[in-house]
Structures are given as C-alpha cells and as structure tokens.
XYZ file of C-alpha atoms in Angstrom:
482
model
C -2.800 5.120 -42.540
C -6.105 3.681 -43.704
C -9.805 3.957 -43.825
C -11.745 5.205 -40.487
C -12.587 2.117 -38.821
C -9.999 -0.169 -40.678
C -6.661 -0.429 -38.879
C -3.288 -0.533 -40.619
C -0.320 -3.031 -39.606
C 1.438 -0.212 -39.159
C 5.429 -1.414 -37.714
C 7.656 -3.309 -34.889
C 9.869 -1.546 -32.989
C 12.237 -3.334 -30.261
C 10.400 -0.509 -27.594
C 7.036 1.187 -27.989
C 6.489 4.204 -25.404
C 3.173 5.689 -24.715
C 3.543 8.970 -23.453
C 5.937 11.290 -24.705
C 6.354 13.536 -21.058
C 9.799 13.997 -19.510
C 9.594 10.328 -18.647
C 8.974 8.815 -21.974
C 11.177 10.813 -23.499
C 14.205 9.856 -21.346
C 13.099 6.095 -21.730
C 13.072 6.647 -25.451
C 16.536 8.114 -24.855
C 17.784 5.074 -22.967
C 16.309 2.525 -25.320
C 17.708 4.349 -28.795
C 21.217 4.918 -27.011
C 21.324 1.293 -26.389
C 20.521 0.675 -30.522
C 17.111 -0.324 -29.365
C 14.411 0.968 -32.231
C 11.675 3.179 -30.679
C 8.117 4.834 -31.020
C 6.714 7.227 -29.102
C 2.847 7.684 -29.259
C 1.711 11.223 -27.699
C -1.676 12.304 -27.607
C -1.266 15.743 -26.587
C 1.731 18.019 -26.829
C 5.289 16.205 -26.811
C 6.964 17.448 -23.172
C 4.091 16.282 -20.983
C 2.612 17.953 -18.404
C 6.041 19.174 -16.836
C 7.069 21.519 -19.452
C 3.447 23.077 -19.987
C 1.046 22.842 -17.336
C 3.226 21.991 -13.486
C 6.829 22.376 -13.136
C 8.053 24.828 -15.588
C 5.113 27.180 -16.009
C 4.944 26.935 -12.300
C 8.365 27.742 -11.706
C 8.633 30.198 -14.115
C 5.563 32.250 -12.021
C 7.504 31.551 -8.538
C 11.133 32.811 -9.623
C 10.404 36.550 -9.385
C 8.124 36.142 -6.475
C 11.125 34.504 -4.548
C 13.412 36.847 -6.303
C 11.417 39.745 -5.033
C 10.947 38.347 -1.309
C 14.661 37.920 -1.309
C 15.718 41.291 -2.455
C 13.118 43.126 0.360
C 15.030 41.396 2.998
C 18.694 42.511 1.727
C 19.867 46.101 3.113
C 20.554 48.045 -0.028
C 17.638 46.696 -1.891
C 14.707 46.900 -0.380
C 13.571 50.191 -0.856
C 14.215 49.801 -4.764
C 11.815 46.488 -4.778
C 8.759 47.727 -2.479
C 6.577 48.299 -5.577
C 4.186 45.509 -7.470
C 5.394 42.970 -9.356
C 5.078 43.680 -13.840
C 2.520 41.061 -13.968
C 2.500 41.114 -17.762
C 6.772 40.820 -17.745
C 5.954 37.729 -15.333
C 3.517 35.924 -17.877
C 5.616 36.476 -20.703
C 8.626 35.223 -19.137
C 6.085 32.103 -18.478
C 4.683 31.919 -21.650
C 8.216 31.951 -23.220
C 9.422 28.892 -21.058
C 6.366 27.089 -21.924
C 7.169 27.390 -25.523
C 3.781 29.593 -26.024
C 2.566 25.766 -25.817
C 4.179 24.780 -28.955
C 5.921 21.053 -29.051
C 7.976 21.850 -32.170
C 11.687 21.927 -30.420
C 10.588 18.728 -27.941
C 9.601 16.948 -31.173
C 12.768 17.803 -32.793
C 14.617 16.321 -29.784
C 13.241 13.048 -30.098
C 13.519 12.651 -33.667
C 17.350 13.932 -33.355
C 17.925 11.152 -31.247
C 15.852 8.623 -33.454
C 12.889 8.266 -31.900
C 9.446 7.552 -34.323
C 7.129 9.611 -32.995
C 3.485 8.681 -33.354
C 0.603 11.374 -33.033
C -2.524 9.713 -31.460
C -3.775 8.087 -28.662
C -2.636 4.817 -27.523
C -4.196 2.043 -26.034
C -2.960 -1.896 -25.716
C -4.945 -4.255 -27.822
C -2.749 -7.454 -26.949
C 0.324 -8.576 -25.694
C 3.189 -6.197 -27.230
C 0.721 -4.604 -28.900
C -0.103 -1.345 -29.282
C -2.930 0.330 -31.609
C -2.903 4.259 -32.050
C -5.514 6.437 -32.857
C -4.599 9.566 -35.152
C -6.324 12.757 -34.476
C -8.451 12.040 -37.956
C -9.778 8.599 -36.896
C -7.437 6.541 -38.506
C -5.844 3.623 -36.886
C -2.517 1.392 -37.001
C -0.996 -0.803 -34.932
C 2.548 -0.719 -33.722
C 3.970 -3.943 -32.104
C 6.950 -4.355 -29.330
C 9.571 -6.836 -29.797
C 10.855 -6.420 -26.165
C 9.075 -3.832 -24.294
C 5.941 -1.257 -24.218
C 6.090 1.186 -21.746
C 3.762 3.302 -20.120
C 4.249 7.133 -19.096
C 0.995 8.670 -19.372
C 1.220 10.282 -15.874
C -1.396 11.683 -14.034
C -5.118 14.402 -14.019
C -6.061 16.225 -11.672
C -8.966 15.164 -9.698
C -11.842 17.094 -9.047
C -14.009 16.733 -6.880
C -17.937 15.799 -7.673
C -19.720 18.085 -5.929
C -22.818 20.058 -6.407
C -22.760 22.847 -8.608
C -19.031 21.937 -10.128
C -19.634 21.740 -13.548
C -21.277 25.009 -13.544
C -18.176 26.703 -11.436
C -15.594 25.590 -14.287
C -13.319 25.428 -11.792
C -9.464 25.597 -12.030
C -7.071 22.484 -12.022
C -3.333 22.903 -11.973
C -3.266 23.248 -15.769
C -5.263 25.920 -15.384
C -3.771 27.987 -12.696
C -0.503 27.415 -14.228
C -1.058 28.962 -17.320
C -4.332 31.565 -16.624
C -3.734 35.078 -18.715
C -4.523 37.096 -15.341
C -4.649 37.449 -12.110
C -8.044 36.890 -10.894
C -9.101 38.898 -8.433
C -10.325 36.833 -6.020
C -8.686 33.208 -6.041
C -10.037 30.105 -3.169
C -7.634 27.751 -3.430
C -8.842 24.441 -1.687
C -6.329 21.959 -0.809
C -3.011 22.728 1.192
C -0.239 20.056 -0.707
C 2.326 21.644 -3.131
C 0.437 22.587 -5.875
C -2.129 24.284 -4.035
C 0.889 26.688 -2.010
C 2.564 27.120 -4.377
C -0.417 28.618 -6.628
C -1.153 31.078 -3.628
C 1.984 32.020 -3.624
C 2.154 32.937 -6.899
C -1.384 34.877 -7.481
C -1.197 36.313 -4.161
C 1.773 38.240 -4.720
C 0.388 38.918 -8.361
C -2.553 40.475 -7.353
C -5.133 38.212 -6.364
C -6.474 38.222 -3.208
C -6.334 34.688 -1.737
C -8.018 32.635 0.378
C -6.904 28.503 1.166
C -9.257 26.151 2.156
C -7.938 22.852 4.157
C -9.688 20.030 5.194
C -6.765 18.720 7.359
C -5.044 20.902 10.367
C -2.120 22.464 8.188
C -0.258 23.302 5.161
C 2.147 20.401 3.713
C 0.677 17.174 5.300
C 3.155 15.007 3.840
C 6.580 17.080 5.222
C 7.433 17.542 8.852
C 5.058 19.726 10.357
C 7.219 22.714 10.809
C 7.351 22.934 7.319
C 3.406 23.880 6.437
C 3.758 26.285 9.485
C 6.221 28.406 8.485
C 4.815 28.423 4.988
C 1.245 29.319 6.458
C 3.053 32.594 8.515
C 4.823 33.716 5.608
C 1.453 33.245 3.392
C -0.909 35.182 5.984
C 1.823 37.753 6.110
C 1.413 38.295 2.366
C -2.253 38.832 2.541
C -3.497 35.345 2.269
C -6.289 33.962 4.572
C -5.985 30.641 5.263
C -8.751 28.130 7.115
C -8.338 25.019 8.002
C -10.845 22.193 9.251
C -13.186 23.044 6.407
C -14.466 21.202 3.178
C -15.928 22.411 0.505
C -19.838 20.880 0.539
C -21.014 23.151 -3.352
C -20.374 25.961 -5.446
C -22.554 28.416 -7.475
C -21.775 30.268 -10.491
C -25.261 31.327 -11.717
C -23.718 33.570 -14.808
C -20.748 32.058 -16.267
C -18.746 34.907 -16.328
C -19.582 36.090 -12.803
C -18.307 35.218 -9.421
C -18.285 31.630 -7.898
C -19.756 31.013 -4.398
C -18.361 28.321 -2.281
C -20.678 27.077 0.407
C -18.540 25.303 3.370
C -19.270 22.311 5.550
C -19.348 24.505 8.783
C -22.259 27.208 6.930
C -20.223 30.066 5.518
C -19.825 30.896 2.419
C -16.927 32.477 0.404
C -17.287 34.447 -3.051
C -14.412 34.504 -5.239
C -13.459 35.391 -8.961
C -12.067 31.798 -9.362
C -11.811 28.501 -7.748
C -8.581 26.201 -8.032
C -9.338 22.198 -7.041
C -5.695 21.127 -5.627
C -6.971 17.629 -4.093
C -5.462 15.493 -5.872
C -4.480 13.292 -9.130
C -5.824 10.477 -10.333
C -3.868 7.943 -13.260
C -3.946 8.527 -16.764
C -5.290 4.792 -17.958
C -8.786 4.699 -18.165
C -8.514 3.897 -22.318
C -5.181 2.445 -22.221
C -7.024 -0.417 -22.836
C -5.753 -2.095 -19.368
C -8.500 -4.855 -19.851
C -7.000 -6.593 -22.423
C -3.955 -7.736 -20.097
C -6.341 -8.442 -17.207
C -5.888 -5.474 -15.264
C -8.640 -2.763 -13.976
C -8.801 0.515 -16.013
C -8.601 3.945 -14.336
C -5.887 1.951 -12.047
C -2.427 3.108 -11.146
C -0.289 0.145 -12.275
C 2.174 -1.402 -9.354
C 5.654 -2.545 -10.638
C 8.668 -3.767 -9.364
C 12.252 -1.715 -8.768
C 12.639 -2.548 -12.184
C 9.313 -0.695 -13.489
C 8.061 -3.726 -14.887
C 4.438 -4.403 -14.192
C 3.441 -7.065 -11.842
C 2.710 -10.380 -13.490
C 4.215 -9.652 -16.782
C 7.298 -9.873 -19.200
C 6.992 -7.108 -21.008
C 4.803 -4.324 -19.582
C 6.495 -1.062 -17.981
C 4.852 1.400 -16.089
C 7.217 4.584 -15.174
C 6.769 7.787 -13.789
C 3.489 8.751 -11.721
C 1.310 6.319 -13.557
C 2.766 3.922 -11.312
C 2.375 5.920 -7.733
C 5.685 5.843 -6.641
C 6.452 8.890 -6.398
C 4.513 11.570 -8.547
C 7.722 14.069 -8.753
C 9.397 14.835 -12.148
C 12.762 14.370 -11.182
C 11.911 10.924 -9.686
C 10.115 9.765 -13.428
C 12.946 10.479 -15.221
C 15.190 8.538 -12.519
C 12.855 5.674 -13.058
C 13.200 6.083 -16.650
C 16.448 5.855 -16.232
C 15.812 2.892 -14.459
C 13.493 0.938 -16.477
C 15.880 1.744 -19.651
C 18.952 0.199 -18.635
C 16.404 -3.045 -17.455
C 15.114 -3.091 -20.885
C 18.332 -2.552 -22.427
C 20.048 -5.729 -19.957
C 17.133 -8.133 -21.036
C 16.562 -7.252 -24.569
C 20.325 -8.631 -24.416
C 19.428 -11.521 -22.010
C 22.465 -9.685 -19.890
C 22.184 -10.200 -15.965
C 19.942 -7.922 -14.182
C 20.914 -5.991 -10.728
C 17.501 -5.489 -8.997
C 19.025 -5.966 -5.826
C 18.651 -2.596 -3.490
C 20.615 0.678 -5.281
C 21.724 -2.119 -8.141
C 21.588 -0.752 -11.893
C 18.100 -1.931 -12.592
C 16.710 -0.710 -9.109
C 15.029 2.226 -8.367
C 15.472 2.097 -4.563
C 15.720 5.425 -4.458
C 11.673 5.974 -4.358
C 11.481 3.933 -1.463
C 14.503 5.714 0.320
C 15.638 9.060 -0.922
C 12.909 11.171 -2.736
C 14.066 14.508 -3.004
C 11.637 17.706 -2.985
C 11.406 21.058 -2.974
C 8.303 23.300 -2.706
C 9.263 26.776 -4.136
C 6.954 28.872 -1.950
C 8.661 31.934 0.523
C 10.239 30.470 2.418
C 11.156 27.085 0.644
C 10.660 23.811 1.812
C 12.957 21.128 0.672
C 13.345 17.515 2.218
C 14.635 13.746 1.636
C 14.150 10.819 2.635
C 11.627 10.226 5.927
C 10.013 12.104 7.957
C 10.391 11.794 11.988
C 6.796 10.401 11.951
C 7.562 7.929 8.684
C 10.795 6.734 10.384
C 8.793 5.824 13.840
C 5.930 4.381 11.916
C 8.851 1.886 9.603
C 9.744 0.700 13.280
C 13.464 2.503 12.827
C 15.108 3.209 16.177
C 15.547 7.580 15.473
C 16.589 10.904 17.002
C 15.244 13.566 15.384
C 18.012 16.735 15.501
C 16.900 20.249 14.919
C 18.204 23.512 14.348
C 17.463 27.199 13.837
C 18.563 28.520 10.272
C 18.959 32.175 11.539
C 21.499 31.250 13.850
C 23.431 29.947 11.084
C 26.701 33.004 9.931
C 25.550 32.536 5.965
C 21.821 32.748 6.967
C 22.653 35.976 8.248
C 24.328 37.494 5.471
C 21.898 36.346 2.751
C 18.999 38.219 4.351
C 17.857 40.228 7.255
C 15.335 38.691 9.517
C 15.940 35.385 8.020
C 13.669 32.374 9.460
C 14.200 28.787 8.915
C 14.479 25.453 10.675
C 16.678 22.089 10.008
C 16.204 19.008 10.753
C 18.031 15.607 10.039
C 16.827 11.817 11.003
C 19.223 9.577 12.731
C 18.852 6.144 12.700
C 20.602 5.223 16.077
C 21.421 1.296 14.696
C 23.459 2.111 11.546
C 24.183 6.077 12.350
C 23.684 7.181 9.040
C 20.646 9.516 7.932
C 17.259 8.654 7.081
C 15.413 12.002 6.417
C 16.753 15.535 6.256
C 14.220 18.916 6.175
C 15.395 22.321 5.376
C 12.677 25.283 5.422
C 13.646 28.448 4.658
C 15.023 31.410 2.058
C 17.473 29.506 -0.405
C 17.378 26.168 0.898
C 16.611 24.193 -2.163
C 19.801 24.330 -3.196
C 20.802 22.949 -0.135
C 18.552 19.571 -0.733
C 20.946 17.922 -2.836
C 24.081 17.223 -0.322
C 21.098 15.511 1.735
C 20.290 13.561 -1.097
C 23.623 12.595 -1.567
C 24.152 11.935 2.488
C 20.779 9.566 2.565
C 20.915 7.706 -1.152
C 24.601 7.165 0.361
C 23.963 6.174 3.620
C 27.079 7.977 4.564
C 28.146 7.414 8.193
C 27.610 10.260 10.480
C 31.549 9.729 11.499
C 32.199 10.712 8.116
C 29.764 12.971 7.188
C 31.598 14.464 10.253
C 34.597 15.388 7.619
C 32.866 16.758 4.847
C 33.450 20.211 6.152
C 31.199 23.181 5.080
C 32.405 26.633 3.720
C 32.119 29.459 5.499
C 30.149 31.842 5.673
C 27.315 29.577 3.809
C 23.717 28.331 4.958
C 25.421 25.253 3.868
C 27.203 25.514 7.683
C 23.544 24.074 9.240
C 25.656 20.497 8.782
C 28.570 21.405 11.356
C 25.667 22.672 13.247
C 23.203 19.689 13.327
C 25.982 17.046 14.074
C 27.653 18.655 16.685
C 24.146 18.853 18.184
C 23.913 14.682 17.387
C 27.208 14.636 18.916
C 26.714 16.340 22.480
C 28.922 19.172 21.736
C-alpha cells in the first residue's frame, strides 16, 4: 500500500477475479486447482449477493412458509399447524444462514484453497491490468498473466419516477433481509423475486398487494405457471392487479406510510414499497472504457465466457446476461475455468456444443425453480420459445393430482405438467412442473433435456411408485397415444 493518490505495483498473478460472489469464487477454485495463482478483489462482503441478499436469505424466509402450506394439507397435521407462523424463529433462522452478514468463513474458504484475496474495488486500467481501490484510498495494481475475469453480477433497478427518492423504497436486498414484517407491503413487478417476496411477507404478516404491468404472474414460464401461483397467492390474502404501472409515490414523513399513485387514477397506501423490475449490470466503474467497451453495459461472450474481441477478458455469471440464475454462474464458472486452465497450457479447446469449454447449457437447459406455494420449476423452452426458434413441437400436458404420489403427499393437491417434444429428433426441449414438491422433480428434466435423451428411451427409465415422480409414465404414454 502507498500514499492516497499514488498507486503501488502491487503483484502478477496467472488469474485476477473481480468479484468474489458464488461465481468468482468457483472460478478462483478452478484456476488454483489447476496450479494457476489467483486474486480475488471484492468490494463488498466475500459470498456475493447469493449468500446475503437473494437466494439464501430468500430461501431461508420461504422454507417454513412451504413447510407450513405442506403440513395444512396432510390429514394428521393440520389442525396442529393452523396458527401464525414465529416470525422472530423465522428471521433468526435467516439471519443465521446469512452469517448475521459476516464474510469471515467465505473468506476463510478462499484463502484455504489459495486464493489472494484483495479488499477494494476493482476497475481495469489496461490490458491484464487491474488497479484496486482499498476502502482507505489507497491504490495498487495487480496484473494478469493469462486471464482477468469479471463476476460482479447484477443491481437492482429502480425505477425513476416521481417522488422515489423520498419513498426509500425496497429492492431485493432489502426485502430479503428487513427486521419485520411491514404491515402493509405493494410489491410491483410479478417475475420471481417479486412472488416470491409476497409469498414470504404475506404469510408473515403483511398484508400484500402486487402490482403488474403485464397480464400475469411469471411472464417468462408457461403461462399456467403465474396462474396457479396468482390462485394460491389471492387465497392467502394477497390482492393482486394487473394492467397497472406505477406513475409516483409519496412519503411526506419519512417514517410514515408511502402512497402509490397508479396509471389508471387510484391510489394505494402501504407501509412499504418493494421495486422487483428488474437488474441492471454491475460495470459502470469497471473501467470498461479503457478496452473500448461502453460502461454500465452487460458484456457479451462466447460459450467459453471470454469477451467478444479479446484474448484475455472473461465475463461470467449475470454480468454477462446469459442467464442471471446462481446455479447457472457457477456452471459458467465452471466453464470459463477449465477454458482458462486449457489455454494458459496452450492445450486444445472444446467449444464445440456441450464440449468441455462450452456452456451450451444456457442456451439449452436452464434449470429453475421459483419456491412460492405451489412451486414452479422448469427447463429448457417454453411451448411459445420452441414455436418462436422455428422447432417442429407438441406440447403434452398433464394434471399432477391425478398422479398416485400426488395424492398421498397432500390432500387437495393441484398441479400441472408439461413436457416439449420436438417431433424431428423426439427428444425433449422444455419440461414445466407446477405444484407442491416439484422442485425436486426439476432435475431428471434437466438431465432428460441437457441429454437429449430419446423419448424411446426415456420410455425405460421407469418411475417408483407411489411418487409424483410417476407424472413421466404419465406424460409419455399421453405422447404415445396410449
């Protein structure tokens, strides 16, 4: 470290990584297992958004929510689960997975597995080059050998309307780690984050309302999907409009309530407002410039993660708008470390489709699930995405509830299937499961589309009985005429 304004030479490393999420940390991983030396350069807490502010937080509000839903519907148990849930256990148990928001243990990962890790903010100042600012002003510059890769993921966007400052409205970060349930919650914006945050503070306590612009919940799955969610949401409590935009908010007193004034002339008062509309990259002061690229942009790449028109540049995880899932950044870590890894050695390089060095699996088999009641989990394409690619498809549907295992694992179960058929090659393109449990059903789709396993086979793979898991006997011997 030096002087404020003066910046130190600081060292080379054969990999610098600028972000230190989920995704950095697994293409640290990949680098230093391949004897590759690494930095990491975090300018927040080491972990990333995942493990404080979205996935785990998130998850860790849904699980007794589900939990509880589940139990109601079970003869035996319902009577002994009709009360409210302990809203303090359910924050604790959320503040505990969250690490209270302490990085100590994720830093102590990466250094176990030899990782430099570099407090500060990073931003490229040349080719390989990469100059971090230390929370006290200092400066020094780390250089790549091979590779400099960028994970800084994504913000939420919020909207600039009138009277937003003065709102303070809620992001994700906020709603997923608030110290109470507000009494009154709008939630505008129907995609996951915004159903699953009315999922969670409706059934802890708040009384919420979702505002859509669009027609439904879950534009992006098959329709079915945001309509089931929306019946089991209203059923809860939850009011739900769509066809609406927000057009400005008021919060005269910054501790009192926030009214939201709507395009079609009502209004709406609540205790807090959550903006779910959105996210925007983290690289406006990446310094994008000095490599000729536009700030603020997300940064395209090929299968290999390697940004377009250079040798050395990676861009993995949401930063580059593939897919903004966690799962899927660590996969194209995964990815982008073996490419490093082959061409740091000048070994060959498989970017041909599901080669080692090819994340195809973000153009064909992106795997999902929203943890809402019921849940919605899918793969692949949608009915609408396969007919709009030009495929050749049958779309096959069919009724969870009629399913033996759906039966037994709760009364008054509801739930739909669905699996694309491409009618050229017979294998799957897309598969949709909504309903009680079905997450854990998403990953023998995966394996069925990412395999493009033949429906003639997929004919032998033979479910066990009595499971939910029997919706595959089901749905082909519907493809099959019988």
């Amino acid at each position: 470290m030096t002087d404020a304004g003066k910046i130190s030479e600081g060292s080379s490393y054969d990999v610098v990584v600028i972000g230190a999420g989920p995704v950095g940390e697994n293409v640290a991983d990949r680098a230093r297992a391949a004897g590759l030396t690494t930095a990491v350069v975090e300018s927040e807490l080491v972990g990333g958004e995942c493990s404080y502010w979205a996935c785990m937080p998130s998850k860790a509000l849904l699980r007794p929510v589900v939990a509880r839903a589940d139990a109601r519907r079970v003869p035996g148990l319902k009577s002994a689960v009709q009360g409210p849930l302990d809203v303090g256990a359910v924050l604790a148990k959320r503040d505990e997975e969250t690490s209270h928001w302490k990085d100590d243990g994720q830093v102590a990962w990466l250094e176990s597995v030899g990782a430099d890790v570099h407090r500060g903010t990073g931003r490229l100042t040349g080719p390989r080059e990469v100059t971090v600012t230390a929370p006290d002003g200092t400066e020094h510059r780390l250089t790549a050998r091979h590779a400099v890769a960028v994970c800084t993921g994504t913000r939420a966007v919020v909207p600039a309307l009138p009277g937003i400052a003065e709102a303070r409205p809620w992001t994700s970060r906020e709603a997923t780690s608030a110290k109470e349930a507000p009494g009154r919650l709008v939630v505008v914006g129907g995609g996951v984050v915004g159903v699953e945050m009315a999922t969670a503070w409706q059934a802890l306590g708040s009384e919420v309302t979702l505002l859509i612009r669009g027609g439904g919940l879950l534009p992006k799955m098959e329709p079915f999907a945001g309509e089931l969610v929306a019946d089991a949401l209203r059923e809860a409590g939850a009011t739900i409009r769509t066809g609406v935009s927000v057009t400005a908010l008021h919060r005269p007193a910054p501790d009192g309530p926030v009214t939201v004034e709507l395009d079609d002339g009502d209004r709406v008062e609540a205790d807090e407002i959550l903006f779910a509309t959105g996210r925007a990259p983290r690289t406006d002061e990446l310094g994008l410039e000095m490599i000729g690229l536009e700030p603020g942009s997300w940064l395209t790449v090929d299968d290999s993660c390697l940004v377009e028109g250079t040798d050395w540049l990676y861009a993995v995880g949401d930063v580059n708008h593939r897919a903004l899932l966690t799962h899927q950044g660590k996969y194209q870590a995964r990815i982008a470390g073996a490419a490093i890894t082959a061409r740091a050695a000048k070994a060959p390089v498989d970017t041909a489709p599901w080669g080692a060095h090819a994340a195809t699996a973000d153009h064909a088999a992106v795997p999902q699930v929203v943890f809402t009641d019921p849940e919605a989990a899918s793969v692949g394409l949608t009915l609408a995405e396969a007919e709009r690619a030009g495929h050749r498809v049958r779309a096959v549907d069919h009724d969870l509830a009629a399913v033996a295992g759906s039966g037994l694992y709760a009364d008054g179960y509801r739930g739909r299937a669905r699996m694309i058929v491409d009618l050229d090659r017979e294998i799957l393109l897309g598969v949709t499961f909504v309903g009680p449990g079905v997450g854990e059903l998403l990953h023998s789709a995966t394996v069925a589309v990412a395999g493009e396993v033949p429906i003639a086979r997929l004919w032998h793979a033979v479910p066990a009985y009595p499971t939910i898991s029997e919706v595959w006997l089901r749905l082909l011997e519907s493809f099959r005429g019988q």
